[in-house]
Amino acid sequence: MANQEVYMDIPALLTMAKNFDQRGQTLQRVAKTLEDLSNVLKGTAFMGLVGGMALARVIDFVRPFVERTAEKYVEISSDLTTSVRAYEAGDEQGATRFY
């Protein structure tokens, strides 16, 4: 068992990294849209539409979760790409980040 080698499916990991990055970028756009929507709803509250303020509070509660998830997705993408590059370069310590 000590002689067992670990192999990495590089194309699959690069595809995963790309997918995580795309999802992270999408969530960043969603967070920006939620921020804009919240600002519009807060503006309507000053015109007497109190329901808009309630909805803005819900959006303001959800948005940080979306932002943190987006950051994590982009971070995972970077980690996967870095791990693949380290594996390709023969850096055993860098290539073993995920196991």
mmCIF file of N, CA and C in Angstrom:
data_model
loop_
_atom_site.group_PDB
_atom_site.id
_atom_site.type_symbol
_atom_site.label_atom_id
_atom_site.label_comp_id
_atom_site.label_asym_id
_atom_site.label_seq_id
_atom_site.Cartn_x
_atom_site.Cartn_y
_atom_site.Cartn_z
ATOM 1 N N MET A 1 0.798 -1.200 0.000
ATOM 2 C CA MET A 1 0.000 0.000 0.000
ATOM 3 C C MET A 1 0.842 1.267 0.000
ATOM 4 N N ALA A 2 2.033 1.186 0.522
ATOM 5 C CA ALA A 2 2.884 2.368 0.582
ATOM 6 C C ALA A 2 3.339 2.802 -0.805
ATOM 7 N N ASN A 3 3.312 1.880 -1.758
ATOM 8 C CA ASN A 3 3.745 2.194 -3.115
ATOM 9 C C ASN A 3 2.611 2.681 -4.001
ATOM 10 N N GLN A 4 1.454 2.878 -3.425
ATOM 11 C CA GLN A 4 0.300 3.296 -4.204
ATOM 12 C C GLN A 4 0.495 4.724 -4.711
ATOM 13 N N GLU A 5 0.209 4.930 -5.985
ATOM 14 C CA GLU A 5 0.324 6.267 -6.558
ATOM 15 C C GLU A 5 -1.056 6.876 -6.733
ATOM 16 N N VAL A 6 -1.091 8.185 -6.656
ATOM 17 C CA VAL A 6 -2.337 8.922 -6.836
ATOM 18 C C VAL A 6 -2.290 9.591 -8.200
ATOM 19 N N TYR A 7 -3.360 9.420 -8.963
ATOM 20 C CA TYR A 7 -3.448 10.045 -10.280
ATOM 21 C C TYR A 7 -4.586 11.054 -10.277
ATOM 22 N N MET A 8 -4.402 12.099 -11.011
ATOM 23 C CA MET A 8 -5.393 13.166 -11.072
ATOM 24 C C MET A 8 -5.947 13.239 -12.492
ATOM 25 N N ASP A 9 -7.273 13.273 -12.583
ATOM 26 C CA ASP A 9 -7.928 13.451 -13.880
ATOM 27 C C ASP A 9 -7.944 14.954 -14.169
ATOM 28 N N ILE A 10 -6.898 15.431 -14.787
ATOM 29 C CA ILE A 10 -6.688 16.868 -14.972
ATOM 30 C C ILE A 10 -7.814 17.536 -15.758
ATOM 31 N N PRO A 11 -8.245 17.000 -16.906
ATOM 32 C CA PRO A 11 -9.332 17.666 -17.633
ATOM 33 C C PRO A 11 -10.622 17.767 -16.810
ATOM 34 N N ALA A 12 -10.919 16.726 -16.038
ATOM 35 C CA ALA A 12 -12.136 16.762 -15.215
ATOM 36 C C ALA A 12 -12.031 17.837 -14.140
ATOM 37 N N LEU A 13 -10.877 17.954 -13.511
ATOM 38 C CA LEU A 13 -10.708 18.973 -12.477
ATOM 39 C C LEU A 13 -10.728 20.381 -13.050
ATOM 40 N N LEU A 14 -10.147 20.558 -14.218
ATOM 41 C CA LEU A 14 -10.197 21.884 -14.846
ATOM 42 C C LEU A 14 -11.625 22.247 -15.234
ATOM 43 N N THR A 15 -12.410 21.256 -15.659
ATOM 44 C CA THR A 15 -13.825 21.497 -15.959
ATOM 45 C C THR A 15 -14.572 21.882 -14.688
ATOM 46 N N MET A 16 -14.283 21.174 -13.594
ATOM 47 C CA MET A 16 -14.909 21.512 -12.315
ATOM 48 C C MET A 16 -14.538 22.929 -11.889
ATOM 49 N N ALA A 17 -13.269 23.281 -12.042
ATOM 50 C CA ALA A 17 -12.817 24.621 -11.666
ATOM 51 C C ALA A 17 -13.546 25.683 -12.481
ATOM 52 N N LYS A 18 -13.692 25.430 -13.772
ATOM 53 C CA LYS A 18 -14.399 26.373 -14.644
ATOM 54 C C LYS A 18 -15.855 26.509 -14.211
ATOM 55 N N ASN A 19 -16.500 25.382 -13.890
ATOM 56 C CA ASN A 19 -17.900 25.416 -13.458
ATOM 57 C C ASN A 19 -18.062 26.179 -12.150
ATOM 58 N N PHE A 20 -17.167 25.948 -11.191
ATOM 59 C CA PHE A 20 -17.237 26.689 -9.933
ATOM 60 C C PHE A 20 -17.045 28.179 -10.177
ATOM 61 N N ASP A 21 -16.114 28.534 -11.051
ATOM 62 C CA ASP A 21 -15.879 29.946 -11.351
ATOM 63 C C ASP A 21 -17.108 30.581 -11.994
ATOM 64 N N GLN A 22 -17.720 29.882 -12.948
ATOM 65 C CA GLN A 22 -18.919 30.409 -13.607
ATOM 66 C C GLN A 22 -20.056 30.593 -12.608
ATOM 67 N N ARG A 23 -20.235 29.622 -11.724
ATOM 68 C CA ARG A 23 -21.294 29.741 -10.715
ATOM 69 C C ARG A 23 -21.000 30.883 -9.750
ATOM 70 N N GLY A 24 -19.735 31.045 -9.394
ATOM 71 C CA GLY A 24 -19.358 32.150 -8.519
ATOM 72 C C GLY A 24 -19.628 33.495 -9.164
ATOM 73 N N GLN A 25 -19.283 33.627 -10.448
ATOM 74 C CA GLN A 25 -19.544 34.878 -11.169
ATOM 75 C C GLN A 25 -21.045 35.146 -11.260
ATOM 76 N N THR A 26 -21.823 34.092 -11.506
ATOM 77 C CA THR A 26 -23.279 34.245 -11.582
ATOM 78 C C THR A 26 -23.833 34.712 -10.245
ATOM 79 N N LEU A 27 -23.374 34.110 -9.155
ATOM 80 C CA LEU A 27 -23.854 34.516 -7.836
ATOM 81 C C LEU A 27 -23.431 35.939 -7.498
ATOM 82 N N GLN A 28 -22.267 36.365 -7.968
ATOM 83 C CA GLN A 28 -21.861 37.757 -7.756
ATOM 84 C C GLN A 28 -22.809 38.711 -8.477
ATOM 85 N N ARG A 29 -23.232 38.343 -9.687
ATOM 86 C CA ARG A 29 -24.200 39.175 -10.416
ATOM 87 C C ARG A 29 -25.553 39.166 -9.710
ATOM 88 N N VAL A 30 -25.948 38.014 -9.172
ATOM 89 C CA VAL A 30 -27.210 37.925 -8.424
ATOM 90 C C VAL A 30 -27.144 38.828 -7.199
ATOM 91 N N ALA A 31 -26.030 38.805 -6.484
ATOM 92 C CA ALA A 31 -25.880 39.648 -5.298
ATOM 93 C C ALA A 31 -25.971 41.126 -5.665
ATOM 94 N N LYS A 32 -25.365 41.515 -6.772
ATOM 95 C CA LYS A 32 -25.434 42.917 -7.216
ATOM 96 C C LYS A 32 -26.864 43.294 -7.582
ATOM 97 N N THR A 33 -27.564 42.383 -8.258
ATOM 98 C CA THR A 33 -28.961 42.632 -8.613
ATOM 99 C C THR A 33 -29.817 42.762 -7.359
ATOM 100 N N LEU A 34 -29.571 41.900 -6.368
ATOM 101 C CA LEU A 34 -30.316 41.990 -5.109
ATOM 102 C C LEU A 34 -30.051 43.317 -4.409
ATOM 103 N N GLU A 35 -28.810 43.779 -4.455
ATOM 104 C CA GLU A 35 -28.478 45.065 -3.851
ATOM 105 C C GLU A 35 -29.233 46.199 -4.549
ATOM 106 N N ASP A 36 -29.241 46.183 -5.869
ATOM 107 C CA ASP A 36 -29.960 47.215 -6.622
ATOM 108 C C ASP A 36 -31.455 47.165 -6.330
ATOM 109 N N LEU A 37 -32.008 45.966 -6.297
ATOM 110 C CA LEU A 37 -33.434 45.802 -6.018
ATOM 111 C C LEU A 37 -33.774 46.303 -4.620
ATOM 112 N N SER A 38 -32.915 46.001 -3.665
ATOM 113 C CA SER A 38 -33.130 46.466 -2.296
ATOM 114 C C SER A 38 -33.139 47.988 -2.232
ATOM 115 N N ASN A 39 -32.218 48.619 -2.936
ATOM 116 C CA ASN A 39 -32.165 50.086 -2.941
ATOM 117 C C ASN A 39 -33.423 50.690 -3.551
ATOM 118 N N VAL A 40 -33.928 50.076 -4.615
ATOM 119 C CA VAL A 40 -35.168 50.566 -5.237
ATOM 120 C C VAL A 40 -36.332 50.425 -4.265
ATOM 121 N N LEU A 41 -36.406 49.264 -3.603
ATOM 122 C CA LEU A 41 -37.508 49.035 -2.666
ATOM 123 C C LEU A 41 -37.431 49.974 -1.469
ATOM 124 N N LYS A 42 -36.234 50.278 -1.008
ATOM 125 C CA LYS A 42 -36.087 51.229 0.093
ATOM 126 C C LYS A 42 -36.541 52.615 -0.353
ATOM 127 N N GLY A 43 -36.274 52.945 -1.604
ATOM 128 C CA GLY A 43 -36.728 54.227 -2.143
ATOM 129 C C GLY A 43 -38.241 54.314 -2.207
ATOM 130 N N THR A 44 -38.893 53.200 -2.543
ATOM 131 C CA THR A 44 -40.359 53.217 -2.604
ATOM 132 C C THR A 44 -40.967 53.350 -1.219
ATOM 133 N N ALA A 45 -40.248 52.927 -0.187
ATOM 134 C CA ALA A 45 -40.772 53.040 1.178
ATOM 135 C C ALA A 45 -40.946 54.502 1.564
ATOM 136 N N PHE A 46 -40.107 55.368 1.040
ATOM 137 C CA PHE A 46 -40.225 56.791 1.348
ATOM 138 C C PHE A 46 -41.428 57.419 0.657
ATOM 139 N N MET A 47 -41.958 56.718 -0.347
ATOM 140 C CA MET A 47 -43.145 57.225 -1.037
ATOM 141 C C MET A 47 -44.419 56.614 -0.464
ATOM 142 N N GLY A 48 -44.311 55.900 0.648
ATOM 143 C CA GLY A 48 -45.489 55.359 1.302
ATOM 144 C C GLY A 48 -45.761 53.896 1.023
ATOM 145 N N LEU A 49 -44.921 53.238 0.261
ATOM 146 C CA LEU A 49 -45.117 51.818 -0.025
ATOM 147 C C LEU A 49 -44.304 50.998 0.982
ATOM 148 N N VAL A 50 -44.897 50.797 2.152
ATOM 149 C CA VAL A 50 -44.200 50.167 3.266
ATOM 150 C C VAL A 50 -43.868 48.701 2.975
ATOM 151 N N GLY A 51 -44.674 48.039 2.165
ATOM 152 C CA GLY A 51 -44.395 46.643 1.813
ATOM 153 C C GLY A 51 -43.050 46.488 1.129
ATOM 154 N N GLY A 52 -42.661 47.501 0.383
ATOM 155 C CA GLY A 52 -41.363 47.476 -0.285
ATOM 156 C C GLY A 52 -40.216 47.439 0.715
ATOM 157 N N MET A 53 -40.379 48.150 1.812
ATOM 158 C CA MET A 53 -39.336 48.160 2.842
ATOM 159 C C MET A 53 -39.212 46.785 3.487
ATOM 160 N N ALA A 54 -40.335 46.134 3.717
ATOM 161 C CA ALA A 54 -40.301 44.789 4.304
ATOM 162 C C ALA A 54 -39.576 43.822 3.371
ATOM 163 N N LEU A 55 -39.865 43.914 2.093
ATOM 164 C CA LEU A 55 -39.203 43.052 1.120
ATOM 165 C C LEU A 55 -37.710 43.381 1.025
ATOM 166 N N ALA A 56 -37.378 44.646 1.127
ATOM 167 C CA ALA A 56 -35.972 45.058 1.096
ATOM 168 C C ALA A 56 -35.208 44.460 2.275
ATOM 169 N N ARG A 57 -35.853 44.382 3.435
ATOM 170 C CA ARG A 57 -35.201 43.788 4.605
ATOM 171 C C ARG A 57 -34.925 42.303 4.386
ATOM 172 N N VAL A 58 -35.860 41.612 3.744
ATOM 173 C CA VAL A 58 -35.652 40.191 3.440
ATOM 174 C C VAL A 58 -34.479 40.039 2.471
ATOM 175 N N ILE A 59 -34.456 40.873 1.447
ATOM 176 C CA ILE A 59 -33.365 40.823 0.467
ATOM 177 C C ILE A 59 -32.033 41.126 1.147
ATOM 178 N N ASP A 60 -32.012 42.112 2.034
ATOM 179 C CA ASP A 60 -30.778 42.458 2.743
ATOM 180 C C ASP A 60 -30.318 41.329 3.662
ATOM 181 N N PHE A 61 -31.257 40.510 4.122
ATOM 182 C CA PHE A 61 -30.907 39.356 4.946
ATOM 183 C C PHE A 61 -30.292 38.243 4.097
ATOM 184 N N VAL A 62 -30.816 38.030 2.898
ATOM 185 C CA VAL A 62 -30.383 36.934 2.031
ATOM 186 C C VAL A 62 -29.074 37.260 1.304
ATOM 187 N N ARG A 63 -28.905 38.510 0.929
ATOM 188 C CA ARG A 63 -27.763 38.895 0.091
ATOM 189 C C ARG A 63 -26.396 38.492 0.651
ATOM 190 N N PRO A 64 -26.115 38.657 1.950
ATOM 191 C CA PRO A 64 -24.796 38.240 2.452
ATOM 192 C C PRO A 64 -24.511 36.748 2.249
ATOM 193 N N PHE A 65 -25.536 35.924 2.349
ATOM 194 C CA PHE A 65 -25.345 34.492 2.112
ATOM 195 C C PHE A 65 -24.962 34.235 0.654
ATOM 196 N N VAL A 66 -25.607 34.944 -0.246
ATOM 197 C CA VAL A 66 -25.294 34.801 -1.672
ATOM 198 C C VAL A 66 -23.866 35.270 -1.939
ATOM 199 N N GLU A 67 -23.478 36.381 -1.334
ATOM 200 C CA GLU A 67 -22.131 36.916 -1.539
ATOM 201 C C GLU A 67 -21.060 35.962 -1.007
ATOM 202 N N ARG A 68 -21.291 35.401 0.187
ATOM 203 C CA ARG A 68 -20.310 34.466 0.755
ATOM 204 C C ARG A 68 -20.205 33.197 -0.084
ATOM 205 N N THR A 69 -21.338 32.714 -0.575
ATOM 206 C CA THR A 69 -21.318 31.518 -1.417
ATOM 207 C C THR A 69 -20.554 31.793 -2.706
ATOM 208 N N ALA A 70 -20.765 32.960 -3.290
ATOM 209 C CA ALA A 70 -20.036 33.329 -4.510
ATOM 210 C C ALA A 70 -18.534 33.351 -4.250
ATOM 211 N N GLU A 71 -18.129 33.933 -3.123
ATOM 212 C CA GLU A 71 -16.706 33.985 -2.778
ATOM 213 C C GLU A 71 -16.129 32.582 -2.625
ATOM 214 N N LYS A 72 -16.877 31.695 -1.986
ATOM 215 C CA LYS A 72 -16.403 30.320 -1.786
ATOM 216 C C LYS A 72 -16.276 29.587 -3.118
ATOM 217 N N TYR A 73 -17.230 29.781 -4.012
ATOM 218 C CA TYR A 73 -17.161 29.126 -5.322
ATOM 219 C C TYR A 73 -15.919 29.570 -6.084
ATOM 220 N N VAL A 74 -15.641 30.858 -6.070
ATOM 221 C CA VAL A 74 -14.459 31.378 -6.766
ATOM 222 C C VAL A 74 -13.189 30.850 -6.090
ATOM 223 N N GLU A 75 -13.203 30.766 -4.765
ATOM 224 C CA GLU A 75 -12.052 30.234 -4.036
ATOM 225 C C GLU A 75 -11.813 28.760 -4.379
ATOM 226 N N ILE A 76 -12.874 27.967 -4.427
ATOM 227 C CA ILE A 76 -12.732 26.553 -4.783
ATOM 228 C C ILE A 76 -12.185 26.423 -6.197
ATOM 229 N N SER A 77 -12.668 27.250 -7.107
ATOM 230 C CA SER A 77 -12.164 27.231 -8.478
ATOM 231 C C SER A 77 -10.663 27.490 -8.501
ATOM 232 N N SER A 78 -10.240 28.487 -7.760
ATOM 233 C CA SER A 78 -8.818 28.821 -7.692
ATOM 234 C C SER A 78 -8.014 27.679 -7.072
ATOM 235 N N ASP A 79 -8.544 27.084 -6.008
ATOM 236 C CA ASP A 79 -7.852 25.974 -5.355
ATOM 237 C C ASP A 79 -7.704 24.776 -6.288
ATOM 238 N N LEU A 80 -8.753 24.465 -7.027
ATOM 239 C CA LEU A 80 -8.682 23.348 -7.969
ATOM 240 C C LEU A 80 -7.633 23.607 -9.050
ATOM 241 N N THR A 81 -7.659 24.806 -9.600
ATOM 242 C CA THR A 81 -6.699 25.152 -10.650
ATOM 243 C C THR A 81 -5.268 25.114 -10.115
ATOM 244 N N THR A 82 -5.062 25.646 -8.920
ATOM 245 C CA THR A 82 -3.733 25.640 -8.308
ATOM 246 C C THR A 82 -3.256 24.216 -8.042
ATOM 247 N N SER A 83 -4.165 23.372 -7.583
ATOM 248 C CA SER A 83 -3.814 21.977 -7.319
ATOM 249 C C SER A 83 -3.413 21.249 -8.600
ATOM 250 N N VAL A 84 -4.148 21.491 -9.677
ATOM 251 C CA VAL A 84 -3.812 20.867 -10.961
ATOM 252 C C VAL A 84 -2.445 21.334 -11.429
ATOM 253 N N ARG A 85 -2.191 22.630 -11.340
ATOM 254 C CA ARG A 85 -0.897 23.168 -11.785
ATOM 255 C C ARG A 85 0.246 22.580 -10.954
ATOM 256 N N ALA A 86 0.025 22.449 -9.646
ATOM 257 C CA ALA A 86 1.053 21.869 -8.784
ATOM 258 C C ALA A 86 1.288 20.404 -9.141
ATOM 259 N N TYR A 87 0.223 19.684 -9.421
ATOM 260 C CA TYR A 87 0.341 18.272 -9.814
ATOM 261 C C TYR A 87 1.131 18.141 -11.111
ATOM 262 N N GLU A 88 0.813 19.011 -12.068
ATOM 263 C CA GLU A 88 1.515 18.978 -13.356
ATOM 264 C C GLU A 88 3.001 19.301 -13.193
ATOM 265 N N ALA A 89 3.309 20.174 -12.247
ATOM 266 C CA ALA A 89 4.695 20.586 -12.027
ATOM 267 C C ALA A 89 5.453 19.604 -11.131
ATOM 268 N N GLY A 90 4.742 18.606 -10.602
ATOM 269 C CA GLY A 90 5.387 17.623 -9.747
ATOM 270 C C GLY A 90 5.514 18.046 -8.302
ATOM 271 N N ASP A 91 4.798 19.083 -7.911
ATOM 272 C CA ASP A 91 4.818 19.560 -6.531
ATOM 273 C C ASP A 91 3.860 18.701 -5.712
ATOM 274 N N GLU A 92 4.402 17.729 -4.986
ATOM 275 C CA GLU A 92 3.550 16.793 -4.254
ATOM 276 C C GLU A 92 2.775 17.473 -3.136
ATOM 277 N N GLN A 93 3.378 18.416 -2.454
ATOM 278 C CA GLN A 93 2.681 19.081 -1.357
ATOM 279 C C GLN A 93 1.510 19.907 -1.878
ATOM 280 N N GLY A 94 1.708 20.657 -2.938
ATOM 281 C CA GLY A 94 0.630 21.468 -3.498
ATOM 282 C C GLY A 94 -0.447 20.641 -4.155
ATOM 283 N N ALA A 95 -0.086 19.501 -4.697
ATOM 284 C CA ALA A 95 -1.047 18.652 -5.392
ATOM 285 C C ALA A 95 -1.923 17.864 -4.435
ATOM 286 N N THR A 96 -1.569 17.809 -3.159
ATOM 287 C CA THR A 96 -2.329 17.005 -2.200
ATOM 288 C C THR A 96 -3.278 17.841 -1.354
ATOM 289 N N ARG A 97 -3.616 19.000 -1.765
ATOM 290 C CA ARG A 97 -4.461 19.876 -0.950
ATOM 291 C C ARG A 97 -5.822 19.264 -0.627
ATOM 292 N N PHE A 98 -6.367 18.439 -1.497
ATOM 293 C CA PHE A 98 -7.735 17.956 -1.328
ATOM 294 C C PHE A 98 -7.830 16.540 -0.785
ATOM 295 N N TYR A 99 -6.737 15.952 -0.369
ATOM 296 C CA TYR A 99 -6.849 14.628 0.264
ATOM 297 C C TYR A 99 -5.839 14.478 1.371
#
